[in-house]
mmCIF file of C-alpha atoms in Angstrom:
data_model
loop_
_atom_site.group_PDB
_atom_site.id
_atom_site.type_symbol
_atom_site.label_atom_id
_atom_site.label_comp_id
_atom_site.label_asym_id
_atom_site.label_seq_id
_atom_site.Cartn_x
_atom_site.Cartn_y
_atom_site.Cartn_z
ATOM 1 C CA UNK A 1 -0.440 -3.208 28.270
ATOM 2 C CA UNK A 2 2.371 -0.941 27.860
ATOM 3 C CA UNK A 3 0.646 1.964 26.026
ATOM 4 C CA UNK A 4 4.722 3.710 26.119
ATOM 5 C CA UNK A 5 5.536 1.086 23.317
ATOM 6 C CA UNK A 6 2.300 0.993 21.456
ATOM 7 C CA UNK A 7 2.950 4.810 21.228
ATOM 8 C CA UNK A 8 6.281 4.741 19.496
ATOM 9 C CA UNK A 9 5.241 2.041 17.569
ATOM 10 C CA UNK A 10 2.264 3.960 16.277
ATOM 11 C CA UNK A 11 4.460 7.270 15.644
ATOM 12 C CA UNK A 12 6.847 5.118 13.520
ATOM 13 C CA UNK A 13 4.579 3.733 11.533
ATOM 14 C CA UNK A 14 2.873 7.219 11.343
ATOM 15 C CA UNK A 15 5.987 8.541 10.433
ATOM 16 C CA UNK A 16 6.312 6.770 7.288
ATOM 17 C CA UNK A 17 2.700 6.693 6.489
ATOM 18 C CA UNK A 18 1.011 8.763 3.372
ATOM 19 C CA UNK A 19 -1.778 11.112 4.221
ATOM 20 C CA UNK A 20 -4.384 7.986 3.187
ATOM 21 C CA UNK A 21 -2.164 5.733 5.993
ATOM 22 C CA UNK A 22 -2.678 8.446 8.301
ATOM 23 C CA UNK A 23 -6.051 8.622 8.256
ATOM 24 C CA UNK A 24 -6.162 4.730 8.176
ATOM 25 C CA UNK A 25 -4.212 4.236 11.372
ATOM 26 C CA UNK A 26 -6.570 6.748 12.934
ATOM 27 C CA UNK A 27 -9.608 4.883 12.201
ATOM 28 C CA UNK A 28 -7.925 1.637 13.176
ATOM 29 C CA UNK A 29 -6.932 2.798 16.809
ATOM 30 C CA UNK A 30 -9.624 4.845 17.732
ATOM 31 C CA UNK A 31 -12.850 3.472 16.273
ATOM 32 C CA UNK A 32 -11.661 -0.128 16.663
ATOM 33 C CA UNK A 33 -8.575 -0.546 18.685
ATOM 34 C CA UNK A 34 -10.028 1.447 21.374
ATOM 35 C CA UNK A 35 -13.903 -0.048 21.091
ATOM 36 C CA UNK A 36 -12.756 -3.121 21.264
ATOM 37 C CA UNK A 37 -10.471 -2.713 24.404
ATOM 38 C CA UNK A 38 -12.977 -0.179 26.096
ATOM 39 C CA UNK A 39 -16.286 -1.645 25.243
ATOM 40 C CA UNK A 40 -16.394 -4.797 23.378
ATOM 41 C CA UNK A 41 -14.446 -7.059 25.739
ATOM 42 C CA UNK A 42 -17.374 -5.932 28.438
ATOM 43 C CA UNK A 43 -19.990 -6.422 26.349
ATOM 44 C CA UNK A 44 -19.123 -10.534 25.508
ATOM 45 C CA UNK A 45 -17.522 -11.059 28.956
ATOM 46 C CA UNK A 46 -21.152 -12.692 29.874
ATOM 47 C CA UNK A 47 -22.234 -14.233 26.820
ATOM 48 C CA UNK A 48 -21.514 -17.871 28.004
ATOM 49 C CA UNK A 49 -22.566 -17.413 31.575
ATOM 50 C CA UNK A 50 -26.089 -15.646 30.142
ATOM 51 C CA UNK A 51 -26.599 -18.299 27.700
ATOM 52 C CA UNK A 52 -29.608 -19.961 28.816
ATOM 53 C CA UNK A 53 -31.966 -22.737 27.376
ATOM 54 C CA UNK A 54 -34.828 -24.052 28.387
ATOM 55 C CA UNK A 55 -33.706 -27.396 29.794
ATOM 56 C CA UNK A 56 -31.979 -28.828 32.773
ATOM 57 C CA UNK A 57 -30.405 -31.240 30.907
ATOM 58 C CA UNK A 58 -26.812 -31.243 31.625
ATOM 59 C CA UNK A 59 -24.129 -29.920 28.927
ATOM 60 C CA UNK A 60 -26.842 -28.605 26.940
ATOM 61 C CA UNK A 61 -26.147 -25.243 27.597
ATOM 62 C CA UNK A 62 -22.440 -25.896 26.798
ATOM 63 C CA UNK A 63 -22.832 -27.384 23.313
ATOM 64 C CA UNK A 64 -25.830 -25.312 22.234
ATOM 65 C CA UNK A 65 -23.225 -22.757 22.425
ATOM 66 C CA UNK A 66 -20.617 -24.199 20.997
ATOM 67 C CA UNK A 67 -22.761 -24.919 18.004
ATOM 68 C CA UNK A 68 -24.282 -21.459 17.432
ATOM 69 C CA UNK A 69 -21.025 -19.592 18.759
ATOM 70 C CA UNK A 70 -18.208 -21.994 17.416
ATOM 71 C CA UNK A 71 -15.541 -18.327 17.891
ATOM 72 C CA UNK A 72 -16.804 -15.746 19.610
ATOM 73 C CA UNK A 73 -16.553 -11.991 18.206
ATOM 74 C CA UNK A 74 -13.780 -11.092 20.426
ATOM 75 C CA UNK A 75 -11.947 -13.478 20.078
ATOM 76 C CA UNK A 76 -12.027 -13.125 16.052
ATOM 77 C CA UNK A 77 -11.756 -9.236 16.524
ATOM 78 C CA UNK A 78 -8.483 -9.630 18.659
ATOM 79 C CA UNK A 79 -6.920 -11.867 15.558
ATOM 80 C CA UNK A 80 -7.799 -9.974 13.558
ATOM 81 C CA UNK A 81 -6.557 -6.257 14.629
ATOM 82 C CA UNK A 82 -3.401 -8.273 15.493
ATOM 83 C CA UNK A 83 -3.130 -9.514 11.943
ATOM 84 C CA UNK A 84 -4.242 -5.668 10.825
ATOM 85 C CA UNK A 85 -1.711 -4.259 12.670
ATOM 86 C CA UNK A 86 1.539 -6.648 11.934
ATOM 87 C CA UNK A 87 1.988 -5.326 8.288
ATOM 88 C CA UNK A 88 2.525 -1.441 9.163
ATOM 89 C CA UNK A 89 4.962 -2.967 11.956
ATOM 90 C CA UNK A 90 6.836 -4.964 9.204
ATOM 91 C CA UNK A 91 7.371 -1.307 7.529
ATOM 92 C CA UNK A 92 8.425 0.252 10.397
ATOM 93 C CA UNK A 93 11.552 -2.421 11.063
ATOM 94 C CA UNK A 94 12.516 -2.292 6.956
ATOM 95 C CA UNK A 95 12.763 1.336 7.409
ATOM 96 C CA UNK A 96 14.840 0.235 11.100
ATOM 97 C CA UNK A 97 17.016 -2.184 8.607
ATOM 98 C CA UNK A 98 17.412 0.363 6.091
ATOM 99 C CA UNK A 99 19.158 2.923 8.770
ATOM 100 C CA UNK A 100 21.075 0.647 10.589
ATOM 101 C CA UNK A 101 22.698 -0.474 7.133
ATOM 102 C CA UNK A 102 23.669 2.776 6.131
ATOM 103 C CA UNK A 103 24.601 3.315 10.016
ATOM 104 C CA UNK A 104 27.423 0.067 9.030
ATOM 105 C CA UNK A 105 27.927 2.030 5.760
ATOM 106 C CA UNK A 106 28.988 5.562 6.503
ATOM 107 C CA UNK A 107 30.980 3.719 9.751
ATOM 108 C CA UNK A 108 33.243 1.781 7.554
ATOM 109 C CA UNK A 109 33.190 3.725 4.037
ATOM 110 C CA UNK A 110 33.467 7.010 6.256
ATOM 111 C CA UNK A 111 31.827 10.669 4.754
ATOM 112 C CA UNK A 112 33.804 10.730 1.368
ATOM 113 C CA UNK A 113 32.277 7.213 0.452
ATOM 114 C CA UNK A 114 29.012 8.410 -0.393
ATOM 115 C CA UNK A 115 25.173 6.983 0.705
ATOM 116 C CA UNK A 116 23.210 3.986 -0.197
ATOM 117 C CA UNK A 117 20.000 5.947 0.745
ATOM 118 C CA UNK A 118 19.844 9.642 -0.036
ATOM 119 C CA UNK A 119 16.367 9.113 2.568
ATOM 120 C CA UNK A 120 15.991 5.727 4.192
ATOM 121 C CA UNK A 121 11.982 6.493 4.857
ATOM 122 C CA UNK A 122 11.351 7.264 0.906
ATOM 123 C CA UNK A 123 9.299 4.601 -0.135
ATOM 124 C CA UNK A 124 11.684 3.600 -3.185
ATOM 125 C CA UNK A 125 12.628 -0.101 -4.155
ATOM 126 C CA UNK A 126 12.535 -2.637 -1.585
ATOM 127 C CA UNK A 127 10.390 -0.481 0.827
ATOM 128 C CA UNK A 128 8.225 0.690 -1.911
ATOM 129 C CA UNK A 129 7.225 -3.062 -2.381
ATOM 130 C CA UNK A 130 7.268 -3.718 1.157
ATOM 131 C CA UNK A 131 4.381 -0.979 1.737
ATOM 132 C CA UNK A 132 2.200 -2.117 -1.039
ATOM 133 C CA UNK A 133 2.235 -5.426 0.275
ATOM 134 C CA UNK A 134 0.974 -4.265 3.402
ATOM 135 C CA UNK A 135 -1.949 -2.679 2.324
ATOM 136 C CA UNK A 136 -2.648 -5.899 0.062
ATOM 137 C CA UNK A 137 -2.113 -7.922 3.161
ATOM 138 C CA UNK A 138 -4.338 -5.437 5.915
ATOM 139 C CA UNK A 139 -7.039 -5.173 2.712
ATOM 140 C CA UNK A 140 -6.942 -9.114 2.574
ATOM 141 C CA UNK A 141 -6.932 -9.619 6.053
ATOM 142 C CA UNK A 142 -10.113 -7.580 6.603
ATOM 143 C CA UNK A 143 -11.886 -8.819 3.371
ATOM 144 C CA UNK A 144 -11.705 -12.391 4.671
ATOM 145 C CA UNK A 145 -12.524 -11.596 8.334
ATOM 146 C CA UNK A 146 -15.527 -9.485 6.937
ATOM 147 C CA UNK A 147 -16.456 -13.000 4.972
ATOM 148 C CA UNK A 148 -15.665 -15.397 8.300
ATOM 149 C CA UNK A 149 -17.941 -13.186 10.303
ATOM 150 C CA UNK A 150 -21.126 -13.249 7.681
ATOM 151 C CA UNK A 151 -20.344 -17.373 7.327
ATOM 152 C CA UNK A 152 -20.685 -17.698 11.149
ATOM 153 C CA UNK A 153 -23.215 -15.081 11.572
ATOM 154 C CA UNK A 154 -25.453 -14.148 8.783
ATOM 155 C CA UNK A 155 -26.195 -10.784 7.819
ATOM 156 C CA UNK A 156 -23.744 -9.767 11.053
ATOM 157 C CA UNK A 157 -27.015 -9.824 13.492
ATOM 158 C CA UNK A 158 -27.803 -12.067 16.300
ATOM 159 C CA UNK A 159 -31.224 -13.526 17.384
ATOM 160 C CA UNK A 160 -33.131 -12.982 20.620
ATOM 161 C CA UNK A 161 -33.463 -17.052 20.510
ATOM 162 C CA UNK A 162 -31.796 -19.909 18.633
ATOM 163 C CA UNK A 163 -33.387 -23.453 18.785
ATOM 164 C CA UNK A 164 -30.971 -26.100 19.279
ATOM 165 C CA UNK A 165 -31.331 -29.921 19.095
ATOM 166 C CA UNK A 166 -27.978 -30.946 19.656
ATOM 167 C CA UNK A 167 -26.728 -34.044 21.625
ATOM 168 C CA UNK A 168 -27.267 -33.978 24.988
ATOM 169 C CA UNK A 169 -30.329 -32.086 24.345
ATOM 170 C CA UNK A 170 -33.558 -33.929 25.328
ATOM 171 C CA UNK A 171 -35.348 -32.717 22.164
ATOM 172 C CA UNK A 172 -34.687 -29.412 20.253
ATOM 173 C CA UNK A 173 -34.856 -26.762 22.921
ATOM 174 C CA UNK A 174 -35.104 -22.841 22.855
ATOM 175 C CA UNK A 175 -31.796 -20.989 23.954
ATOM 176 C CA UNK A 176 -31.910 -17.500 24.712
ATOM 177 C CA UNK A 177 -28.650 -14.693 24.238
ATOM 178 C CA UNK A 178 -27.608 -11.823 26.243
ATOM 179 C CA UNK A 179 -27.988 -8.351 25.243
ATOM 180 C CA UNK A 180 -28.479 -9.033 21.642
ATOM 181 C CA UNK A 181 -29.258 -5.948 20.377
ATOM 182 C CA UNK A 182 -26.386 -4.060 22.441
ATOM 183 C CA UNK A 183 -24.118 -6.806 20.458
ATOM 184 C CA UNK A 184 -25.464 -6.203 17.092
ATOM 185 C CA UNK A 185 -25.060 -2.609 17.186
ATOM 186 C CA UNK A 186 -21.378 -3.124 18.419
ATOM 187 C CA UNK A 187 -20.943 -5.834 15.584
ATOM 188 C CA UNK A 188 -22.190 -3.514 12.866
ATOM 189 C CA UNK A 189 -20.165 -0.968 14.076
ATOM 190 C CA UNK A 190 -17.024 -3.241 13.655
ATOM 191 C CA UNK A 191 -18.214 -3.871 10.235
ATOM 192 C CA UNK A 192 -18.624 -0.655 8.841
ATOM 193 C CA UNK A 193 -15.133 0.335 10.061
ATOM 194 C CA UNK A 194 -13.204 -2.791 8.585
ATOM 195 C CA UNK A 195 -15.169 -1.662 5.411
ATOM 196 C CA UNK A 196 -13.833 1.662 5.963
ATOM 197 C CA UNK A 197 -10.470 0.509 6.081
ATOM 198 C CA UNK A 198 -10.620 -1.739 3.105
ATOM 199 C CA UNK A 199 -11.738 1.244 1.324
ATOM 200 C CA UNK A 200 -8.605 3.343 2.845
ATOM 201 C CA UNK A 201 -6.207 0.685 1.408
ATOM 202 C CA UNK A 202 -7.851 0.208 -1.608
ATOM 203 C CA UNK A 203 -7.712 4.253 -2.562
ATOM 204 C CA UNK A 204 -3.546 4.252 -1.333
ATOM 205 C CA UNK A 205 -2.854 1.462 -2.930
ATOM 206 C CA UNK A 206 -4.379 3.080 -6.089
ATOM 207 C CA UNK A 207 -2.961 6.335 -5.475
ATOM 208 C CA UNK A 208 0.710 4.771 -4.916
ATOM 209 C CA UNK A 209 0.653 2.455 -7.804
ATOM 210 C CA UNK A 210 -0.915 5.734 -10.145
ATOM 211 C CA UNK A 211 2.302 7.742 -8.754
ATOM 212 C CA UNK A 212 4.970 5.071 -9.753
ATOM 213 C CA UNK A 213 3.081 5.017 -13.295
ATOM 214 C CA UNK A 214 3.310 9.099 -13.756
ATOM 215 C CA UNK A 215 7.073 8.753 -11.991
ATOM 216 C CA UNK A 216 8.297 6.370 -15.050
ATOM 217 C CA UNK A 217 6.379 7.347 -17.441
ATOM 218 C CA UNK A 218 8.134 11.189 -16.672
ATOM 219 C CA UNK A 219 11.271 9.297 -16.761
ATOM 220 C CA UNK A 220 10.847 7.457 -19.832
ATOM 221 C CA UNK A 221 9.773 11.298 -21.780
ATOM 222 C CA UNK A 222 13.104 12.659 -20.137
ATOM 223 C CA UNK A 223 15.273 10.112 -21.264
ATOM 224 C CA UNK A 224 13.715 9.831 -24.850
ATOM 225 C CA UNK A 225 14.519 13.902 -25.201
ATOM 226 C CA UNK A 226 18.063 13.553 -23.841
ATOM 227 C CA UNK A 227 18.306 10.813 -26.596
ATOM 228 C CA UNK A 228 16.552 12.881 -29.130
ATOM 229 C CA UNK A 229 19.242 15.878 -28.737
ATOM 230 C CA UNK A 230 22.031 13.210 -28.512
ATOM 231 C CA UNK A 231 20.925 11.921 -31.802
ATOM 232 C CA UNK A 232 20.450 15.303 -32.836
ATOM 233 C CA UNK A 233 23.858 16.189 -32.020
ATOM 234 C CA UNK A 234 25.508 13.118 -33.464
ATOM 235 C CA UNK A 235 23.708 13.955 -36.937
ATOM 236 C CA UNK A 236 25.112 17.253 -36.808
ATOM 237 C CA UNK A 237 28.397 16.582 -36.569
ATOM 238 C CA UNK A 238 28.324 14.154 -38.638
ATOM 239 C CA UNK A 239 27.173 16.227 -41.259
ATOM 240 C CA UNK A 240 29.436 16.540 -44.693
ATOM 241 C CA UNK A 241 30.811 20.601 -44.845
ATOM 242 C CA UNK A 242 28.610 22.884 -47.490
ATOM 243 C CA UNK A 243 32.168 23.441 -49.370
ATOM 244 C CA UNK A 244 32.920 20.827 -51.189
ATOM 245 C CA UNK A 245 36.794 19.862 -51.885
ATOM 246 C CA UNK A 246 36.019 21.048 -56.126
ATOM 247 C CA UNK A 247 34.214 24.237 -55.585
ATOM 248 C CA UNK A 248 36.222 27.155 -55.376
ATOM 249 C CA UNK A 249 35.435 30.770 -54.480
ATOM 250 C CA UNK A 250 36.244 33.857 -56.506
ATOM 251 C CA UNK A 251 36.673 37.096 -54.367
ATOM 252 C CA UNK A 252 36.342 40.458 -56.576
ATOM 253 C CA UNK A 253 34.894 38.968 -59.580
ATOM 254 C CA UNK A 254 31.211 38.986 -60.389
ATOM 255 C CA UNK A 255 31.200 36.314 -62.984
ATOM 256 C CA UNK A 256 33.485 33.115 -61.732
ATOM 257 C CA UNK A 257 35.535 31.635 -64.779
ATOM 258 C CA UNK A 258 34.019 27.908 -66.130
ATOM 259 C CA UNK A 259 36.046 24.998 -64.054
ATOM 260 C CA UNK A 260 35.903 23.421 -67.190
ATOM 261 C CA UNK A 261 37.558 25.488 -70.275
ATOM 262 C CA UNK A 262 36.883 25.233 -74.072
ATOM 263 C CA UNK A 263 39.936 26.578 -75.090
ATOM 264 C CA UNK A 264 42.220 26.556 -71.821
ATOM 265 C CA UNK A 265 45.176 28.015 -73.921
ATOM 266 C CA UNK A 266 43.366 31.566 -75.079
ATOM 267 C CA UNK A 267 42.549 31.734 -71.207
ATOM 268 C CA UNK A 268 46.072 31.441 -70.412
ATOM 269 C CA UNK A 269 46.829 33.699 -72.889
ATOM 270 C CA UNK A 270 44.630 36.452 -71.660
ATOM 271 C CA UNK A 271 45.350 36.001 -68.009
ATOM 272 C CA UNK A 272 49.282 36.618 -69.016
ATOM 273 C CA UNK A 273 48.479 39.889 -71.308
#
């Protein structure tokens, strides 16, 4: 394994990660990424070879194993970090995309022709969806391992002896596993931490979906002000002037003469004297 790789592929998708993804990825390659290639693979490596019944009949061994171990945990734990995993990759490369097209854009439009992303990691748009399907996805992923796992092995504990009475099996015979208990405590542990995780994905997904909410909804107050005070504005100048075109204004006189006269011709009279 070429841990140089996995490295930059984990800063990337660190990179780009909230606080919540952070602590996600942590969990994921240390408490399961790690067990599993440390630990777990060692622990299974013998579970066929240690699988013994009480019977020389042969092939009974082989298909009482089959039957009671149809996929074995590592197996499903390996598909299922790989399937984990694949959806913080997929973020990582539309971030790659986003760079390399504004790489093409500032080449041909040159400096004066502006950006198509002011920040190419912001999770905005496309990669805004893009990141919320991942955590759907890893949430989904784990949610229906979590189900495969208690459908092939209830309660997610093994017994000390299964009885099996499958064909070629002489008549239903006692079968005994390796190191049970050192499996169950390494398959609860498994469990706990894809819970864990669900959890983690659950919470960002919340806490990103709760931030677009407060983001519009800030948007949507600003823009019904601006169109308030444009409204406003419009209104007042609009607005007829306090003067109207018949009223007139009489500077130096305390009393203003009547618009309308009795006797306009003893006014003129006056005014003339």
């Amino acid at each position: 394994m070429n841990w140089g790789i996995f490295e930059g592929l984990l800063s990337g998708v660190n990179k780009y990660a909230t606080a919540f993804g952070r602590v996600w990825l942590s969990l994921v390659f240390i408490f399961r990424v790690l067990v599993y290639l440390v630990t777990a693979e060692r622990v299974w490596s013998d579970d066929h070879k240690d699988f013994n019944c009480d019977t020389r009949q042969p092939g009974c061994s082989n298909v009482c194993f089959d039957e009671f171990f149809p996929v074995t945990h590592v197996r499903l734990w390996a598909l299922q970090l790989i399937l984990v995993t694949c959806p913080s990759l997929l973020v990582v490369m539309h971030v790659a995309y986003r760079e390399a097209r504004e790489k093409k854009h500032q080449e041909a439009a040159g400096k004066d022709g502006g950006r198509l992303y002011l920040n190419p990691g912001k999770k905005r748009g496309g990669l805004w969806w893009t990141y919320v399907f991942s955590l759907v996805f890893k949430a989904g992923v784990d949610a229906a391992f979590l189900y495969v796992f208690h459908l092939f092995y209830p309660k997610y504990t093994l017994p000390r002896v299964v009885k099996c009475h499958a064909a070629p099996c002489p008549n239903t015979v006692d079968c005994f596993i390796s190191k049970p208990t050192e499996k169950n405590i390494f398959t609860l542990f498994m469990v706990i931490t894809a819970a864990i995780c669900i959890l983690l994905n659950l919470v960002e997904l919340a806490y990103l979906v709760s931030k677009r909410c407060r983001e519009c909804l800030v948007a949507r107050r600003a823009w019904a002000r601006h169109v308030g005070r444009h409204r406003d504005w419009a209104a007042s100048s609009c607005k007829p002037d306090d003067l109207l075109s018949g009223d007139l204004i009489f500077l130096g006189s305390d009393t203003p003469p009547p618009l309308l006269l009795d006797h306009p011709q003893d006014y003129v009279k006056k005014t003339n004297v």
